[in-house]
């Protein structure tokens, strides 16, 4: 790391601290050589919260680790969560993809469940040209109603009915529910091949998660392993 980078990093850390919030994941090399197991423990224990362990080398050459923001995640102030919704658009050029989006104990999609105030669905789409199915989950509203508190997960499932016409494009984002403005860094596009087993409600393609850590929140969108 060169001096300018060090200066920048220190300045950024000071600027962050001056805003009165400690970072969930400090993302700097922590002293002490640790097995990855104990490093995982350190990175998942407050004040570091829900960080991912990245091995690093200290200036003295010893092994260390940093607690970094997990892949696919962004950090926002907790207050942002109140007005947050999740939106997913599964698009496919041809055929009949059936989708199943799950939030809390509900699912929407052809044959998966009916829409509600908290989970909307655009409707079954097939063989009409430029098909897509979308679902919208009211994350903030659900939290205000006490339906989740510390964390919640949205599952994106889909499967072809009859023949596969791959690939499928999944565009997923966290956004403000009143302006529909996406949260910076929280828009993801996955291009995936989907099976044709009529498993549209449980064939997991991607997940979105919200985790509250003190006065901040992690918003994560990741493709299924
Ligand atoms: C979904 O994605 C398709 C393909 O990009 C696009 O044509 C369509 O307008 C999108 N639908 C919505 C509601 O965003
Ligand atoms: C999916 O459902 C359709 C209609 O019921 C059926 O014809 C087809 O064989 C099923 N496919 C599989 C893989 O089960």
Coordinates of C-alpha atoms and ligand atoms in Angstrom, one line a residue:
X1 CA 0.0 0.0 0.0
X2 CA 1.5 3.3 -1.0
X3 CA 1.5 6.4 1.2
X4 CA -1.2 8.1 -0.7
X5 CA -3.4 5.1 -0.3
X6 CA -2.7 5.0 3.4
X7 CA -3.5 8.7 3.7
X8 CA -6.7 8.2 1.7
X9 CA -7.7 5.2 3.9
X10 CA -7.0 7.1 7.1
X11 CA -8.9 10.2 5.9
X12 CA -11.8 8.0 4.8
X13 CA -11.9 6.3 8.2
X14 CA -11.8 9.6 10.1
X15 CA -14.5 11.1 7.8
X16 CA -16.7 8.0 8.5
X17 CA -16.1 8.2 12.2
X18 CA -16.9 11.9 12.2
X19 CA -20.3 11.0 10.8
X20 CA -20.9 9.1 14.1
X21 CA -21.1 5.6 12.6
X22 CA -18.5 2.9 13.0
X23 CA -18.2 0.8 9.9
X24 CA -19.7 -2.7 10.1
X25 CA -16.6 -4.0 8.4
X26 CA -13.4 -1.9 9.0
X27 CA -11.7 -3.5 5.9
X28 CA -8.2 -3.0 7.3
X29 CA -5.6 -5.6 8.3
X30 CA -6.0 -6.7 11.9
X31 CA -2.9 -7.7 13.8
X32 CA -2.3 -11.2 15.2
X33 CA -2.0 -14.3 13.2
X34 CA -5.2 -16.2 13.6
X35 CA -6.6 -19.4 12.2
X36 CA -9.4 -18.7 9.7
X37 CA -11.8 -20.1 12.3
X38 CA -11.0 -17.6 15.0
X39 CA -10.8 -14.9 12.4
X40 CA -14.3 -15.8 11.3
X41 CA -15.4 -15.5 14.9
X42 CA -13.8 -12.1 15.3
X43 CA -15.3 -10.8 12.0
X44 CA -18.8 -12.0 13.0
X45 CA -18.7 -10.7 16.6
X46 CA -19.6 -7.0 17.4
X47 CA -18.3 -4.4 16.7
X48 CA -17.4 -6.0 13.3
X49 CA -20.8 -7.6 12.9
X50 CA -21.3 -9.6 9.7
X51 CA -18.0 -9.3 7.9
X52 CA -16.2 -11.7 5.6
X53 CA -12.7 -12.8 6.5
X54 CA -10.0 -11.9 4.0
X55 CA -6.4 -13.0 4.8
X56 CA -3.7 -10.2 4.6
X57 CA -0.1 -9.5 5.5
X58 CA 0.8 -7.0 8.2
X59 CA 3.6 -4.4 7.7
X60 CA 5.8 -6.6 9.8
X61 CA 5.2 -9.5 7.5
X62 CA 3.0 -11.5 9.9
X63 CA -0.2 -13.0 8.7
X64 CA -3.4 -11.2 9.6
X65 CA -6.9 -10.9 8.4
X66 CA -9.3 -8.1 7.5
X67 CA -13.0 -8.0 8.2
X68 CA -14.5 -6.9 4.9
X69 CA -18.0 -6.3 3.6
X70 CA -19.4 -9.7 2.3
X71 CA -19.6 -10.2 -1.5
X72 CA -22.7 -8.9 -3.1
X73 CA -23.5 -6.5 -0.2
X74 CA -23.7 -2.8 0.4
X75 CA -24.0 -0.9 3.7
X76 CA -26.7 1.6 4.3
X77 CA -28.0 3.5 7.4
X78 CA -30.7 1.5 9.1
X79 CA -33.1 4.4 8.5
X80 CA -33.0 3.5 4.8
X81 CA -34.7 0.1 5.5
X82 CA -38.0 1.8 6.6
X83 CA -38.8 2.9 3.1
X84 CA -37.1 -0.1 1.3
X85 CA -38.6 -2.5 -1.3
X86 CA -37.0 -5.3 -3.2
X87 CA -37.7 -5.6 -7.0
X88 CA -36.9 -8.5 -9.3
X89 CA -37.5 -8.9 -13.0
X90 CA -37.0 -12.3 -14.6
X91 CA -36.9 -11.8 -18.4
X92 CA -36.7 -14.4 -21.1
X93 CA -36.9 -14.0 -24.9
X94 CA -39.1 -17.0 -25.5
X95 CA -41.1 -19.9 -24.0
X96 CA -42.8 -20.2 -20.6
X97 CA -40.6 -19.5 -17.6
X98 CA -42.5 -19.8 -14.3
X99 CA -41.1 -17.8 -11.4
X100 CA -41.6 -18.2 -7.6
X101 CA -40.4 -15.4 -5.4
X102 CA -40.6 -15.9 -1.6
X103 CA -40.6 -13.3 1.2
X104 CA -41.4 -14.1 4.8
X105 CA -43.9 -17.1 4.7
X106 CA -45.4 -16.1 1.3
X107 CA -44.6 -17.0 -2.3
X108 CA -45.8 -15.5 -5.6
X109 CA -45.7 -16.8 -9.1
X110 CA -47.8 -19.2 -11.3
X111 CA -48.8 -22.0 -9.0
X112 CA -46.8 -20.7 -6.0
X113 CA -49.2 -18.3 -4.3
X114 CA -51.3 -15.1 -4.6
X115 CA -49.9 -11.6 -4.3
X116 CA -50.6 -9.4 -1.3
X117 CA -49.9 -5.9 0.0
X118 CA -46.4 -7.0 0.9
X119 CA -45.5 -9.1 -2.1
X120 CA -46.7 -8.1 -5.6
X121 CA -46.5 -10.1 -8.8
X122 CA -46.8 -9.0 -12.4
X123 CA -48.6 -12.1 -13.6
X124 CA -47.9 -15.3 -15.6
X125 CA -46.1 -14.5 -18.9
X126 CA -45.5 -16.9 -21.8
X127 CA -45.0 -17.0 -25.5
X128 CA -45.9 -13.4 -26.1
X129 CA -42.5 -12.1 -27.1
X130 CA -40.1 -10.2 -24.7
X131 CA -41.6 -12.0 -21.7
X132 CA -40.9 -11.1 -18.2
X133 CA -42.3 -11.7 -14.7
X134 CA -41.6 -9.3 -11.8
X135 CA -42.1 -9.4 -8.1
X136 CA -41.9 -6.6 -5.5
X137 CA -41.4 -7.2 -1.8
X138 CA -42.3 -4.4 0.8
X139 CA -39.3 -5.0 3.1
X140 CA -39.7 -1.7 5.1
X141 CA -43.5 -2.0 5.5
X142 CA -43.1 -5.6 6.7
X143 CA -40.6 -4.6 9.4
X144 CA -42.8 -1.8 10.5
X145 CA -45.6 -4.4 10.9
X146 CA -43.2 -6.4 13.1
X147 CA -43.0 -9.3 10.6
X148 CA -39.2 -9.3 10.8
X149 CA -36.6 -7.6 13.0
X150 CA -32.9 -8.4 12.6
X151 CA -32.8 -10.0 9.1
X152 CA -34.9 -11.2 6.3
X153 CA -34.3 -13.1 3.1
X154 CA -36.0 -13.1 -0.3
X155 CA -35.7 -16.2 -2.5
X156 CA -35.7 -16.0 -6.3
X157 CA -36.9 -19.3 -7.8
X158 CA -37.8 -20.2 -11.4
X159 CA -38.2 -23.2 -13.7
X160 CA -39.3 -23.7 -17.3
X161 CA -42.7 -25.2 -18.0
X162 CA -42.1 -27.7 -20.8
X163 CA -39.1 -26.7 -22.9
X164 CA -36.2 -24.5 -21.8
X165 CA -35.4 -21.4 -23.8
X166 CA -32.3 -20.3 -21.9
X167 CA -30.7 -18.1 -20.9
X168 CA -32.8 -16.2 -18.4
X169 CA -31.9 -12.7 -17.2
X170 CA -32.6 -11.8 -13.6
X171 CA -32.4 -8.1 -12.7
X172 CA -32.7 -7.6 -8.9
X173 CA -32.5 -4.4 -6.9
X174 CA -33.2 -2.8 -3.5
X175 CA -34.9 0.5 -4.0
X176 CA -36.8 3.3 -2.3
X177 CA -40.5 2.2 -2.3
X178 CA -41.9 5.7 -3.0
X179 CA -39.5 7.0 -5.6
X180 CA -38.4 3.5 -6.9
X181 CA -34.8 4.9 -7.0
X182 CA -32.3 2.0 -6.6
X183 CA -29.9 2.0 -3.7
X184 CA -26.4 2.7 -5.0
X185 CA -24.6 -0.5 -5.6
X186 CA -27.6 -2.7 -4.9
X187 CA -28.6 -3.5 -8.4
X188 CA -27.5 -6.9 -9.8
X189 CA -28.0 -8.7 -13.1
X190 CA -27.5 -12.4 -13.4
X191 CA -27.7 -14.3 -16.7
X192 CA -28.5 -18.0 -15.9
X193 CA -29.5 -21.3 -17.4
X194 CA -32.6 -22.6 -15.7
X195 CA -33.8 -26.3 -15.6
X196 CA -37.1 -27.5 -17.0
X197 CA -38.4 -29.7 -14.1
X198 CA -41.6 -27.8 -13.3
X199 CA -40.0 -26.7 -10.0
X200 CA -40.7 -23.1 -10.3
X201 CA -41.5 -22.5 -6.6
X202 CA -38.4 -24.1 -5.1
X203 CA -35.7 -24.1 -7.8
X204 CA -33.4 -21.4 -6.1
X205 CA -31.5 -19.1 -8.5
X206 CA -30.6 -16.2 -6.2
X207 CA -31.2 -14.7 -2.8
X208 CA -31.5 -11.2 -1.4
X209 CA -30.9 -10.5 2.3
X210 CA -31.3 -7.5 4.6
X211 CA -29.3 -7.7 7.9
X212 CA -29.5 -5.0 10.6
X213 CA -26.3 -4.3 12.4
X214 CA -26.7 -1.6 15.1
X215 CA -27.5 1.7 13.3
X216 CA -26.6 0.3 9.9
X217 CA -27.9 -2.4 7.5
X218 CA -26.3 -4.8 5.0
X219 CA -28.2 -5.3 1.7
X220 CA -27.0 -8.3 -0.2
X221 CA -28.0 -9.9 -3.5
X222 CA -26.2 -13.1 -4.5
X223 CA -26.6 -15.9 -7.1
X224 CA -27.4 -19.3 -5.5
X225 CA -24.3 -21.6 -5.2
Ligands
LIG1 C1 -38.1 -6.5 -17.4 O1 -37.0 -6.7 -18.2 C2 -37.3 -6.7 -19.6 C3 -36.0 -7.0 -20.3 O2 -35.0 -6.1 -20.0 C4 -37.8 -5.3 -20.0 O3 -38.2 -5.3 -21.4 C5 -39.1 -5.0 -19.2 O4 -39.5 -3.7 -19.4 C6 -38.7 -5.1 -17.7 N1 -40.0 -5.0 -16.9 C7 -40.1 -4.1 -15.9 C8 -41.4 -4.0 -15.2 O5 -39.1 -3.5 -15.4
LIG2 C1 -44.2 -30.4 -16.5 O1 -45.6 -30.3 -16.6 C2 -46.1 -30.5 -17.9 C3 -47.6 -30.2 -17.8 O2 -48.2 -30.9 -16.7 C4 -45.8 -32.0 -18.3 O3 -46.3 -32.2 -19.6 C5 -44.3 -32.2 -18.3 O4 -44.0 -33.6 -18.5 C6 -43.7 -31.8 -16.9 N1 -42.3 -31.9 -16.9 C7 -41.6 -32.6 -16.0 C8 -40.1 -32.6 -16.2 O5 -42.1 -33.1 -15.0

